[in-house]
Amino acid sequence: MHGINPTKLALGAIALTLGYVVVWLAGPLLLADAPMWLGLPLWFWLSCIVAPIAFCLIAAYWLRERGND
């Protein structure tokens, strides 16, 4: 296993953070007229529940793959 490159790690963290912010903001903007699901708007489920889970999974996969290099 090689050492972790801090520059690549920082760039990856910034990219994931910016991606998360874009997805989080896009939910209410793009899905404002979407139907309700379990009493909450669909954009809530996608931007506040699904987006953080998806980005945590992406980060975990990315870090695991970086460790295998």
mmCIF file of the N, C-alpha and C atoms, coordinates in Angstrom:
data_MODEL
# 
_entry.id   MODEL 
# 
loop_
_atom_site.group_PDB 
_atom_site.id 
_atom_site.type_symbol 
_atom_site.label_atom_id 
_atom_site.label_alt_id 
_atom_site.label_comp_id 
_atom_site.label_asym_id 
_atom_site.label_entity_id 
_atom_site.label_seq_id 
_atom_site.pdbx_PDB_ins_code 
_atom_site.Cartn_x 
_atom_site.Cartn_y 
_atom_site.Cartn_z 
_atom_site.occupancy 
_atom_site.B_iso_or_equiv 
_atom_site.pdbx_formal_charge 
_atom_site.auth_seq_id 
_atom_site.auth_comp_id 
_atom_site.auth_asym_id 
_atom_site.auth_atom_id 
_atom_site.pdbx_PDB_model_num 
ATOM 1   N N  . MET A 1 1  ? 0.844   -1.174 0.000   1.00 0.00 ? 1  MET A N  1 
ATOM 2   C CA . MET A 1 1  ? 0.000   0.000  0.000   1.00 0.00 ? 1  MET A CA 1 
ATOM 3   C C  . MET A 1 1  ? 0.892   1.240  0.000   1.00 0.00 ? 1  MET A C  1 
ATOM 4   N N  . HIS A 1 2  ? 0.568   2.176  -0.868  1.00 0.00 ? 2  HIS A N  1 
ATOM 5   C CA . HIS A 1 2  ? 1.346   3.399  -1.003  1.00 0.00 ? 2  HIS A CA 1 
ATOM 6   C C  . HIS A 1 2  ? 0.807   4.454  -0.044  1.00 0.00 ? 2  HIS A C  1 
ATOM 7   N N  . GLY A 1 3  ? 1.618   5.481  0.176   1.00 0.00 ? 3  GLY A N  1 
ATOM 8   C CA . GLY A 1 3  ? 1.185   6.588  1.018   1.00 0.00 ? 3  GLY A CA 1 
ATOM 9   C C  . GLY A 1 3  ? 0.058   7.367  0.359   1.00 0.00 ? 3  GLY A C  1 
ATOM 10  N N  . ILE A 1 4  ? -0.725  8.021  1.154   1.00 0.00 ? 4  ILE A N  1 
ATOM 11  C CA . ILE A 1 4  ? -1.849  8.806  0.644   1.00 0.00 ? 4  ILE A CA 1 
ATOM 12  C C  . ILE A 1 4  ? -1.331  10.160 0.186   1.00 0.00 ? 4  ILE A C  1 
ATOM 13  N N  . ASN A 1 5  ? -1.704  10.545 -1.022  1.00 0.00 ? 5  ASN A N  1 
ATOM 14  C CA . ASN A 1 5  ? -1.333  11.841 -1.561  1.00 0.00 ? 5  ASN A CA 1 
ATOM 15  C C  . ASN A 1 5  ? -2.304  12.882 -1.003  1.00 0.00 ? 5  ASN A C  1 
ATOM 16  N N  . PRO A 1 6  ? -1.861  13.786 -0.147  1.00 0.00 ? 6  PRO A N  1 
ATOM 17  C CA . PRO A 1 6  ? -2.781  14.749 0.476   1.00 0.00 ? 6  PRO A CA 1 
ATOM 18  C C  . PRO A 1 6  ? -3.427  15.696 -0.529  1.00 0.00 ? 6  PRO A C  1 
ATOM 19  N N  . THR A 1 7  ? -2.720  16.015 -1.609  1.00 0.00 ? 7  THR A N  1 
ATOM 20  C CA . THR A 1 7  ? -3.297  16.906 -2.616  1.00 0.00 ? 7  THR A CA 1 
ATOM 21  C C  . THR A 1 7  ? -4.491  16.253 -3.304  1.00 0.00 ? 7  THR A C  1 
ATOM 22  N N  . LYS A 1 8  ? -4.332  14.999 -3.706  1.00 0.00 ? 8  LYS A N  1 
ATOM 23  C CA . LYS A 1 8  ? -5.445  14.291 -4.358  1.00 0.00 ? 8  LYS A CA 1 
ATOM 24  C C  . LYS A 1 8  ? -6.595  14.064 -3.382  1.00 0.00 ? 8  LYS A C  1 
ATOM 25  N N  . LEU A 1 9  ? -6.267  13.785 -2.139  1.00 0.00 ? 9  LEU A N  1 
ATOM 26  C CA . LEU A 1 9  ? -7.305  13.593 -1.129  1.00 0.00 ? 9  LEU A CA 1 
ATOM 27  C C  . LEU A 1 9  ? -8.097  14.882 -0.921  1.00 0.00 ? 9  LEU A C  1 
ATOM 28  N N  . ALA A 1 10 ? -7.395  16.010 -0.858  1.00 0.00 ? 10 ALA A N  1 
ATOM 29  C CA . ALA A 1 10 ? -8.069  17.304 -0.679  1.00 0.00 ? 10 ALA A CA 1 
ATOM 30  C C  . ALA A 1 10 ? -8.924  17.645 -1.900  1.00 0.00 ? 10 ALA A C  1 
ATOM 31  N N  . LEU A 1 11 ? -8.405  17.420 -3.090  1.00 0.00 ? 11 LEU A N  1 
ATOM 32  C CA . LEU A 1 11 ? -9.178  17.700 -4.307  1.00 0.00 ? 11 LEU A CA 1 
ATOM 33  C C  . LEU A 1 11 ? -10.420 16.809 -4.390  1.00 0.00 ? 11 LEU A C  1 
ATOM 34  N N  . GLY A 1 12 ? -10.282 15.563 -3.999  1.00 0.00 ? 12 GLY A N  1 
ATOM 35  C CA . GLY A 1 12 ? -11.434 14.660 -3.982  1.00 0.00 ? 12 GLY A CA 1 
ATOM 36  C C  . GLY A 1 12 ? -12.482 15.091 -2.974  1.00 0.00 ? 12 GLY A C  1 
ATOM 37  N N  . ALA A 1 13 ? -12.024 15.529 -1.799  1.00 0.00 ? 13 ALA A N  1 
ATOM 38  C CA . ALA A 1 13 ? -12.959 15.993 -0.771  1.00 0.00 ? 13 ALA A CA 1 
ATOM 39  C C  . ALA A 1 13 ? -13.695 17.248 -1.236  1.00 0.00 ? 13 ALA A C  1 
ATOM 40  N N  . ILE A 1 14 ? -12.980 18.145 -1.889  1.00 0.00 ? 14 ILE A N  1 
ATOM 41  C CA . ILE A 1 14 ? -13.622 19.354 -2.413  1.00 0.00 ? 14 ILE A CA 1 
ATOM 42  C C  . ILE A 1 14 ? -14.619 19.005 -3.507  1.00 0.00 ? 14 ILE A C  1 
ATOM 43  N N  . ALA A 1 15 ? -14.251 18.100 -4.394  1.00 0.00 ? 15 ALA A N  1 
ATOM 44  C CA . ALA A 1 15 ? -15.166 17.694 -5.468  1.00 0.00 ? 15 ALA A CA 1 
ATOM 45  C C  . ALA A 1 15 ? -16.425 17.048 -4.907  1.00 0.00 ? 15 ALA A C  1 
ATOM 46  N N  . LEU A 1 16 ? -16.273 16.173 -3.923  1.00 0.00 ? 16 LEU A N  1 
ATOM 47  C CA . LEU A 1 16 ? -17.446 15.539 -3.310  1.00 0.00 ? 16 LEU A CA 1 
ATOM 48  C C  . LEU A 1 16 ? -18.318 16.561 -2.587  1.00 0.00 ? 16 LEU A C  1 
ATOM 49  N N  . THR A 1 17 ? -17.701 17.510 -1.915  1.00 0.00 ? 17 THR A N  1 
ATOM 50  C CA . THR A 1 17 ? -18.459 18.539 -1.201  1.00 0.00 ? 17 THR A CA 1 
ATOM 51  C C  . THR A 1 17 ? -19.242 19.415 -2.175  1.00 0.00 ? 17 THR A C  1 
ATOM 52  N N  . LEU A 1 18 ? -18.585 19.860 -3.238  1.00 0.00 ? 18 LEU A N  1 
ATOM 53  C CA . LEU A 1 18 ? -19.275 20.684 -4.232  1.00 0.00 ? 18 LEU A CA 1 
ATOM 54  C C  . LEU A 1 18 ? -20.384 19.899 -4.926  1.00 0.00 ? 18 LEU A C  1 
ATOM 55  N N  . GLY A 1 19 ? -20.127 18.633 -5.221  1.00 0.00 ? 19 GLY A N  1 
ATOM 56  C CA . GLY A 1 19 ? -21.163 17.795 -5.822  1.00 0.00 ? 19 GLY A CA 1 
ATOM 57  C C  . GLY A 1 19 ? -22.367 17.643 -4.909  1.00 0.00 ? 19 GLY A C  1 
ATOM 58  N N  . TYR A 1 20 ? -22.104 17.451 -3.629  1.00 0.00 ? 20 TYR A N  1 
ATOM 59  C CA . TYR A 1 20 ? -23.186 17.337 -2.662  1.00 0.00 ? 20 TYR A CA 1 
ATOM 60  C C  . TYR A 1 20 ? -24.016 18.614 -2.601  1.00 0.00 ? 20 TYR A C  1 
ATOM 61  N N  . VAL A 1 21 ? -23.352 19.769 -2.571  1.00 0.00 ? 21 VAL A N  1 
ATOM 62  C CA . VAL A 1 21 ? -24.058 21.045 -2.499  1.00 0.00 ? 21 VAL A CA 1 
ATOM 63  C C  . VAL A 1 21 ? -24.926 21.244 -3.738  1.00 0.00 ? 21 VAL A C  1 
ATOM 64  N N  . VAL A 1 22 ? -24.408 20.900 -4.903  1.00 0.00 ? 22 VAL A N  1 
ATOM 65  C CA . VAL A 1 22 ? -25.193 21.040 -6.147  1.00 0.00 ? 22 VAL A CA 1 
ATOM 66  C C  . VAL A 1 22 ? -26.423 20.146 -6.106  1.00 0.00 ? 22 VAL A C  1 
ATOM 67  N N  . VAL A 1 23 ? -26.252 18.897 -5.703  1.00 0.00 ? 23 VAL A N  1 
ATOM 68  C CA . VAL A 1 23 ? -27.403 17.982 -5.634  1.00 0.00 ? 23 VAL A CA 1 
ATOM 69  C C  . VAL A 1 23 ? -28.401 18.450 -4.573  1.00 0.00 ? 23 VAL A C  1 
ATOM 70  N N  . TRP A 1 24 ? -27.897 18.913 -3.439  1.00 0.00 ? 24 TRP A N  1 
ATOM 71  C CA . TRP A 1 24 ? -28.770 19.373 -2.359  1.00 0.00 ? 24 TRP A CA 1 
ATOM 72  C C  . TRP A 1 24 ? -29.588 20.586 -2.784  1.00 0.00 ? 24 TRP A C  1 
ATOM 73  N N  . LEU A 1 25 ? -28.958 21.515 -3.493  1.00 0.00 ? 25 LEU A N  1 
ATOM 74  C CA . LEU A 1 25 ? -29.671 22.702 -3.959  1.00 0.00 ? 25 LEU A CA 1 
ATOM 75  C C  . LEU A 1 25 ? -30.601 22.407 -5.135  1.00 0.00 ? 25 LEU A C  1 
ATOM 76  N N  . ALA A 1 26 ? -30.245 21.451 -5.960  1.00 0.00 ? 26 ALA A N  1 
ATOM 77  C CA . ALA A 1 26 ? -31.053 21.150 -7.146  1.00 0.00 ? 26 ALA A CA 1 
ATOM 78  C C  . ALA A 1 26 ? -32.388 20.500 -6.781  1.00 0.00 ? 26 ALA A C  1 
ATOM 79  N N  . GLY A 1 27 ? -32.454 19.834 -5.646  1.00 0.00 ? 27 GLY A N  1 
ATOM 80  C CA . GLY A 1 27 ? -33.693 19.160 -5.252  1.00 0.00 ? 27 GLY A CA 1 
ATOM 81  C C  . GLY A 1 27 ? -34.894 20.080 -5.242  1.00 0.00 ? 27 GLY A C  1 
ATOM 82  N N  . PRO A 1 28 ? -34.899 21.111 -4.409  1.00 0.00 ? 28 PRO A N  1 
ATOM 83  C CA . PRO A 1 28 ? -36.060 22.005 -4.365  1.00 0.00 ? 28 PRO A CA 1 
ATOM 84  C C  . PRO A 1 28 ? -36.262 22.793 -5.654  1.00 0.00 ? 28 PRO A C  1 
ATOM 85  N N  . LEU A 1 29 ? -35.190 23.114 -6.349  1.00 0.00 ? 29 LEU A N  1 
ATOM 86  C CA . LEU A 1 29 ? -35.323 23.900 -7.573  1.00 0.00 ? 29 LEU A CA 1 
ATOM 87  C C  . LEU A 1 29 ? -35.933 23.106 -8.715  1.00 0.00 ? 29 LEU A C  1 
ATOM 88  N N  . LEU A 1 30 ? -35.512 21.864 -8.890  1.00 0.00 ? 30 LEU A N  1 
ATOM 89  C CA . LEU A 1 30 ? -35.981 21.062 -10.018 1.00 0.00 ? 30 LEU A CA 1 
ATOM 90  C C  . LEU A 1 30 ? -37.241 20.269 -9.718  1.00 0.00 ? 30 LEU A C  1 
ATOM 91  N N  . LEU A 1 31 ? -37.488 19.988 -8.461  1.00 0.00 ? 31 LEU A N  1 
ATOM 92  C CA . LEU A 1 31 ? -38.614 19.116 -8.101  1.00 0.00 ? 31 LEU A CA 1 
ATOM 93  C C  . LEU A 1 31 ? -39.658 19.830 -7.252  1.00 0.00 ? 31 LEU A C  1 
ATOM 94  N N  . ALA A 1 32 ? -39.813 21.126 -7.428  1.00 0.00 ? 32 ALA A N  1 
ATOM 95  C CA . ALA A 1 32 ? -40.759 21.897 -6.620  1.00 0.00 ? 32 ALA A CA 1 
ATOM 96  C C  . ALA A 1 32 ? -42.203 21.442 -6.845  1.00 0.00 ? 32 ALA A C  1 
ATOM 97  N N  . ASP A 1 33 ? -42.528 21.011 -8.041  1.00 0.00 ? 33 ASP A N  1 
ATOM 98  C CA . ASP A 1 33 ? -43.888 20.587 -8.359  1.00 0.00 ? 33 ASP A CA 1 
ATOM 99  C C  . ASP A 1 33 ? -44.079 19.072 -8.272  1.00 0.00 ? 33 ASP A C  1 
ATOM 100 N N  . ALA A 1 34 ? -43.101 18.366 -7.752  1.00 0.00 ? 34 ALA A N  1 
ATOM 101 C CA . ALA A 1 34 ? -43.187 16.906 -7.640  1.00 0.00 ? 34 ALA A CA 1 
ATOM 102 C C  . ALA A 1 34 ? -44.196 16.528 -6.559  1.00 0.00 ? 34 ALA A C  1 
ATOM 103 N N  . PRO A 1 35 ? -44.721 15.312 -6.639  1.00 0.00 ? 35 PRO A N  1 
ATOM 104 C CA . PRO A 1 35 ? -45.714 14.882 -5.650  1.00 0.00 ? 35 PRO A CA 1 
ATOM 105 C C  . PRO A 1 35 ? -45.112 14.659 -4.267  1.00 0.00 ? 35 PRO A C  1 
ATOM 106 N N  . MET A 1 36 ? -45.982 14.508 -3.295  1.00 0.00 ? 36 MET A N  1 
ATOM 107 C CA . MET A 1 36 ? -45.579 14.219 -1.916  1.00 0.00 ? 36 MET A CA 1 
ATOM 108 C C  . MET A 1 36 ? -45.378 12.708 -1.767  1.00 0.00 ? 36 MET A C  1 
ATOM 109 N N  . TRP A 1 37 ? -44.494 12.323 -0.854  1.00 0.00 ? 37 TRP A N  1 
ATOM 110 C CA . TRP A 1 37 ? -44.285 10.919 -0.549  1.00 0.00 ? 37 TRP A CA 1 
ATOM 111 C C  . TRP A 1 37 ? -44.114 10.805 0.956   1.00 0.00 ? 37 TRP A C  1 
ATOM 112 N N  . LEU A 1 38 ? -44.952 10.035 1.596   1.00 0.00 ? 38 LEU A N  1 
ATOM 113 C CA . LEU A 1 38 ? -44.984 9.873  3.051   1.00 0.00 ? 38 LEU A CA 1 
ATOM 114 C C  . LEU A 1 38 ? -45.102 11.215 3.772   1.00 0.00 ? 38 LEU A C  1 
ATOM 115 N N  . GLY A 1 39 ? -45.875 12.105 3.205   1.00 0.00 ? 39 GLY A N  1 
ATOM 116 C CA . GLY A 1 39 ? -46.152 13.381 3.835   1.00 0.00 ? 39 GLY A CA 1 
ATOM 117 C C  . GLY A 1 39 ? -45.115 14.464 3.603   1.00 0.00 ? 39 GLY A C  1 
ATOM 118 N N  . LEU A 1 40 ? -44.044 14.154 2.886   1.00 0.00 ? 40 LEU A N  1 
ATOM 119 C CA . LEU A 1 40 ? -42.999 15.138 2.608   1.00 0.00 ? 40 LEU A CA 1 
ATOM 120 C C  . LEU A 1 40 ? -42.784 15.232 1.098   1.00 0.00 ? 40 LEU A C  1 
ATOM 121 N N  . PRO A 1 41 ? -42.367 16.401 0.616   1.00 0.00 ? 41 PRO A N  1 
ATOM 122 C CA . PRO A 1 41 ? -42.130 16.538 -0.817  1.00 0.00 ? 41 PRO A CA 1 
ATOM 123 C C  . PRO A 1 41 ? -41.004 15.619 -1.297  1.00 0.00 ? 41 PRO A C  1 
ATOM 124 N N  . LEU A 1 42 ? -41.099 15.206 -2.542  1.00 0.00 ? 42 LEU A N  1 
ATOM 125 C CA . LEU A 1 42 ? -40.093 14.313 -3.111  1.00 0.00 ? 42 LEU A CA 1 
ATOM 126 C C  . LEU A 1 42 ? -38.705 14.945 -3.082  1.00 0.00 ? 42 LEU A C  1 
ATOM 127 N N  . TRP A 1 43 ? -38.617 16.259 -3.300  1.00 0.00 ? 43 TRP A N  1 
ATOM 128 C CA . TRP A 1 43 ? -37.301 16.908 -3.280  1.00 0.00 ? 43 TRP A CA 1 
ATOM 129 C C  . TRP A 1 43 ? -36.630 16.768 -1.912  1.00 0.00 ? 43 TRP A C  1 
ATOM 130 N N  . PHE A 1 44 ? -37.429 16.733 -0.837  1.00 0.00 ? 44 PHE A N  1 
ATOM 131 C CA . PHE A 1 44 ? -36.848 16.543 0.497   1.00 0.00 ? 44 PHE A CA 1 
ATOM 132 C C  . PHE A 1 44 ? -36.144 15.193 0.581   1.00 0.00 ? 44 PHE A C  1 
ATOM 133 N N  . TRP A 1 45 ? -36.814 14.151 0.126   1.00 0.00 ? 45 TRP A N  1 
ATOM 134 C CA . TRP A 1 45 ? -36.237 12.812 0.193   1.00 0.00 ? 45 TRP A CA 1 
ATOM 135 C C  . TRP A 1 45 ? -34.968 12.713 -0.639  1.00 0.00 ? 45 TRP A C  1 
ATOM 136 N N  . LEU A 1 46 ? -34.990 13.336 -1.815  1.00 0.00 ? 46 LEU A N  1 
ATOM 137 C CA . LEU A 1 46 ? -33.818 13.237 -2.683  1.00 0.00 ? 46 LEU A CA 1 
ATOM 138 C C  . LEU A 1 46 ? -32.659 14.105 -2.208  1.00 0.00 ? 46 LEU A C  1 
ATOM 139 N N  . SER A 1 47 ? -32.932 15.335 -1.805  1.00 0.00 ? 47 SER A N  1 
ATOM 140 C CA . SER A 1 47 ? -31.832 16.233 -1.464  1.00 0.00 ? 47 SER A CA 1 
ATOM 141 C C  . SER A 1 47 ? -31.362 16.108 -0.023  1.00 0.00 ? 47 SER A C  1 
ATOM 142 N N  . CYS A 1 48 ? -32.224 15.713 0.877   1.00 0.00 ? 48 CYS A N  1 
ATOM 143 C CA . CYS A 1 48 ? -31.843 15.656 2.299   1.00 0.00 ? 48 CYS A CA 1 
ATOM 144 C C  . CYS A 1 48 ? -31.599 14.245 2.818   1.00 0.00 ? 48 CYS A C  1 
ATOM 145 N N  . ILE A 1 49 ? -32.076 13.232 2.124   1.00 0.00 ? 49 ILE A N  1 
ATOM 146 C CA . ILE A 1 49 ? -31.893 11.853 2.576   1.00 0.00 ? 49 ILE A CA 1 
ATOM 147 C C  . ILE A 1 49 ? -31.009 11.066 1.605   1.00 0.00 ? 49 ILE A C  1 
ATOM 148 N N  . VAL A 1 50 ? -31.400 11.031 0.338   1.00 0.00 ? 50 VAL A N  1 
ATOM 149 C CA . VAL A 1 50 ? -30.686 10.219 -0.643  1.00 0.00 ? 50 VAL A CA 1 
ATOM 150 C C  . VAL A 1 50 ? -29.308 10.804 -0.968  1.00 0.00 ? 50 VAL A C  1 
ATOM 151 N N  . ALA A 1 51 ? -29.207 12.126 -1.151  1.00 0.00 ? 51 ALA A N  1 
ATOM 152 C CA . ALA A 1 51 ? -27.926 12.742 -1.524  1.00 0.00 ? 51 ALA A CA 1 
ATOM 153 C C  . ALA A 1 51 ? -26.834 12.494 -0.481  1.00 0.00 ? 51 ALA A C  1 
ATOM 154 N N  . PRO A 1 52 ? -27.076 12.719 0.820   1.00 0.00 ? 52 PRO A N  1 
ATOM 155 C CA . PRO A 1 52 ? -26.004 12.445 1.786   1.00 0.00 ? 52 PRO A CA 1 
ATOM 156 C C  . PRO A 1 52 ? -25.599 10.973 1.832   1.00 0.00 ? 52 PRO A C  1 
ATOM 157 N N  . ILE A 1 53 ? -26.575 10.086 1.746   1.00 0.00 ? 53 ILE A N  1 
ATOM 158 C CA . ILE A 1 53 ? -26.258 8.653  1.757   1.00 0.00 ? 53 ILE A CA 1 
ATOM 159 C C  . ILE A 1 53 ? -25.440 8.286  0.530   1.00 0.00 ? 53 ILE A C  1 
ATOM 160 N N  . ALA A 1 54 ? -25.854 8.790  -0.641  1.00 0.00 ? 54 ALA A N  1 
ATOM 161 C CA . ALA A 1 54 ? -25.129 8.494  -1.881  1.00 0.00 ? 54 ALA A CA 1 
ATOM 162 C C  . ALA A 1 54 ? -23.695 9.015  -1.821  1.00 0.00 ? 54 ALA A C  1 
ATOM 163 N N  . PHE A 1 55 ? -23.512 10.219 -1.333  1.00 0.00 ? 55 PHE A N  1 
ATOM 164 C CA . PHE A 1 55 ? -22.166 10.764 -1.274  1.00 0.00 ? 55 PHE A CA 1 
ATOM 165 C C  . PHE A 1 55 ? -21.302 10.080 -0.226  1.00 0.00 ? 55 PHE A C  1 
ATOM 166 N N  . CYS A 1 56 ? -21.877 9.611  0.854   1.00 0.00 ? 56 CYS A N  1 
ATOM 167 C CA . CYS A 1 56 ? -21.112 8.823  1.825   1.00 0.00 ? 56 CYS A CA 1 
ATOM 168 C C  . CYS A 1 56 ? -20.650 7.507  1.200   1.00 0.00 ? 56 CYS A C  1 
ATOM 169 N N  . LEU A 1 57 ? -21.531 6.876  0.436   1.00 0.00 ? 57 LEU A N  1 
ATOM 170 C CA . LEU A 1 57 ? -21.161 5.632  -0.248  1.00 0.00 ? 57 LEU A CA 1 
ATOM 171 C C  . LEU A 1 57 ? -20.093 5.881  -1.304  1.00 0.00 ? 57 LEU A C  1 
ATOM 172 N N  . ILE A 1 58 ? -20.216 6.979  -2.052  1.00 0.00 ? 58 ILE A N  1 
ATOM 173 C CA . ILE A 1 58 ? -19.207 7.324  -3.054  1.00 0.00 ? 58 ILE A CA 1 
ATOM 174 C C  . ILE A 1 58 ? -17.862 7.569  -2.380  1.00 0.00 ? 58 ILE A C  1 
ATOM 175 N N  . ALA A 1 59 ? -17.860 8.319  -1.283  1.00 0.00 ? 59 ALA A N  1 
ATOM 176 C CA . ALA A 1 59 ? -16.613 8.605  -0.570  1.00 0.00 ? 59 ALA A CA 1 
ATOM 177 C C  . ALA A 1 59 ? -15.986 7.321  -0.021  1.00 0.00 ? 59 ALA A C  1 
ATOM 178 N N  . ALA A 1 60 ? -16.793 6.440  0.531   1.00 0.00 ? 60 ALA A N  1 
ATOM 179 C CA . ALA A 1 60 ? -16.274 5.187  1.073   1.00 0.00 ? 60 ALA A CA 1 
ATOM 180 C C  . ALA A 1 60 ? -15.668 4.338  -0.038  1.00 0.00 ? 60 ALA A C  1 
ATOM 181 N N  . TYR A 1 61 ? -16.352 4.244  -1.173  1.00 0.00 ? 61 TYR A N  1 
ATOM 182 C CA . TYR A 1 61 ? -15.835 3.482  -2.316  1.00 0.00 ? 61 TYR A CA 1 
ATOM 183 C C  . TYR A 1 61 ? -14.538 4.098  -2.817  1.00 0.00 ? 61 TYR A C  1 
ATOM 184 N N  . TRP A 1 62 ? -14.534 5.430  -2.954  1.00 0.00 ? 62 TRP A N  1 
ATOM 185 C CA . TRP A 1 62 ? -13.363 6.129  -3.469  1.00 0.00 ? 62 TRP A CA 1 
ATOM 186 C C  . TRP A 1 62 ? -12.159 5.917  -2.546  1.00 0.00 ? 62 TRP A C  1 
ATOM 187 N N  . LEU A 1 63 ? -12.354 6.044  -1.245  1.00 0.00 ? 63 LEU A N  1 
ATOM 188 C CA . LEU A 1 63 ? -11.252 5.853  -0.302  1.00 0.00 ? 63 LEU A CA 1 
ATOM 189 C C  . LEU A 1 63 ? -10.776 4.404  -0.280  1.00 0.00 ? 63 LEU A C  1 
ATOM 190 N N  . ARG A 1 64 ? -11.696 3.459  -0.416  1.00 0.00 ? 64 ARG A N  1 
ATOM 191 C CA . ARG A 1 64 ? -11.301 2.044  -0.453  1.00 0.00 ? 64 ARG A CA 1 
ATOM 192 C C  . ARG A 1 64 ? -10.477 1.754  -1.690  1.00 0.00 ? 64 ARG A C  1 
ATOM 193 N N  . GLU A 1 65 ? -10.902 2.297  -2.842  1.00 0.00 ? 65 GLU A N  1 
ATOM 194 C CA . GLU A 1 65 ? -10.158 2.103  -4.070  1.00 0.00 ? 65 GLU A CA 1 
ATOM 195 C C  . GLU A 1 65 ? -8.799  2.782  -4.027  1.00 0.00 ? 65 GLU A C  1 
ATOM 196 N N  . ARG A 1 66 ? -8.715  3.949  -3.398  1.00 0.00 ? 66 ARG A N  1 
ATOM 197 C CA . ARG A 1 66 ? -7.437  4.648  -3.261  1.00 0.00 ? 66 ARG A CA 1 
ATOM 198 C C  . ARG A 1 66 ? -6.489  3.849  -2.378  1.00 0.00 ? 66 ARG A C  1 
ATOM 199 N N  . GLY A 1 67 ? -7.033  3.137  -1.415  1.00 0.00 ? 67 GLY A N  1 
ATOM 200 C CA . GLY A 1 67 ? -6.185  2.316  -0.545  1.00 0.00 ? 67 GLY A CA 1 
ATOM 201 C C  . GLY A 1 67 ? -5.632  1.090  -1.233  1.00 0.00 ? 67 GLY A C  1 
ATOM 202 N N  . ASN A 1 68 ? -6.278  0.664  -2.321  1.00 0.00 ? 68 ASN A N  1 
ATOM 203 C CA . ASN A 1 68 ? -5.819  -0.520 -3.062  1.00 0.00 ? 68 ASN A CA 1 
ATOM 204 C C  . ASN A 1 68 ? -4.765  -0.199 -4.100  1.00 0.00 ? 68 ASN A C  1 
ATOM 205 N N  . ASP A 1 69 ? -4.467  1.086  -4.325  1.00 0.00 ? 69 ASP A N  1 
ATOM 206 C CA . ASP A 1 69 ? -3.466  1.457  -5.335  1.00 0.00 ? 69 ASP A CA 1 
ATOM 207 C C  . ASP A 1 69 ? -2.083  1.039  -4.910  1.00 0.00 ? 69 ASP A C  1 
# 
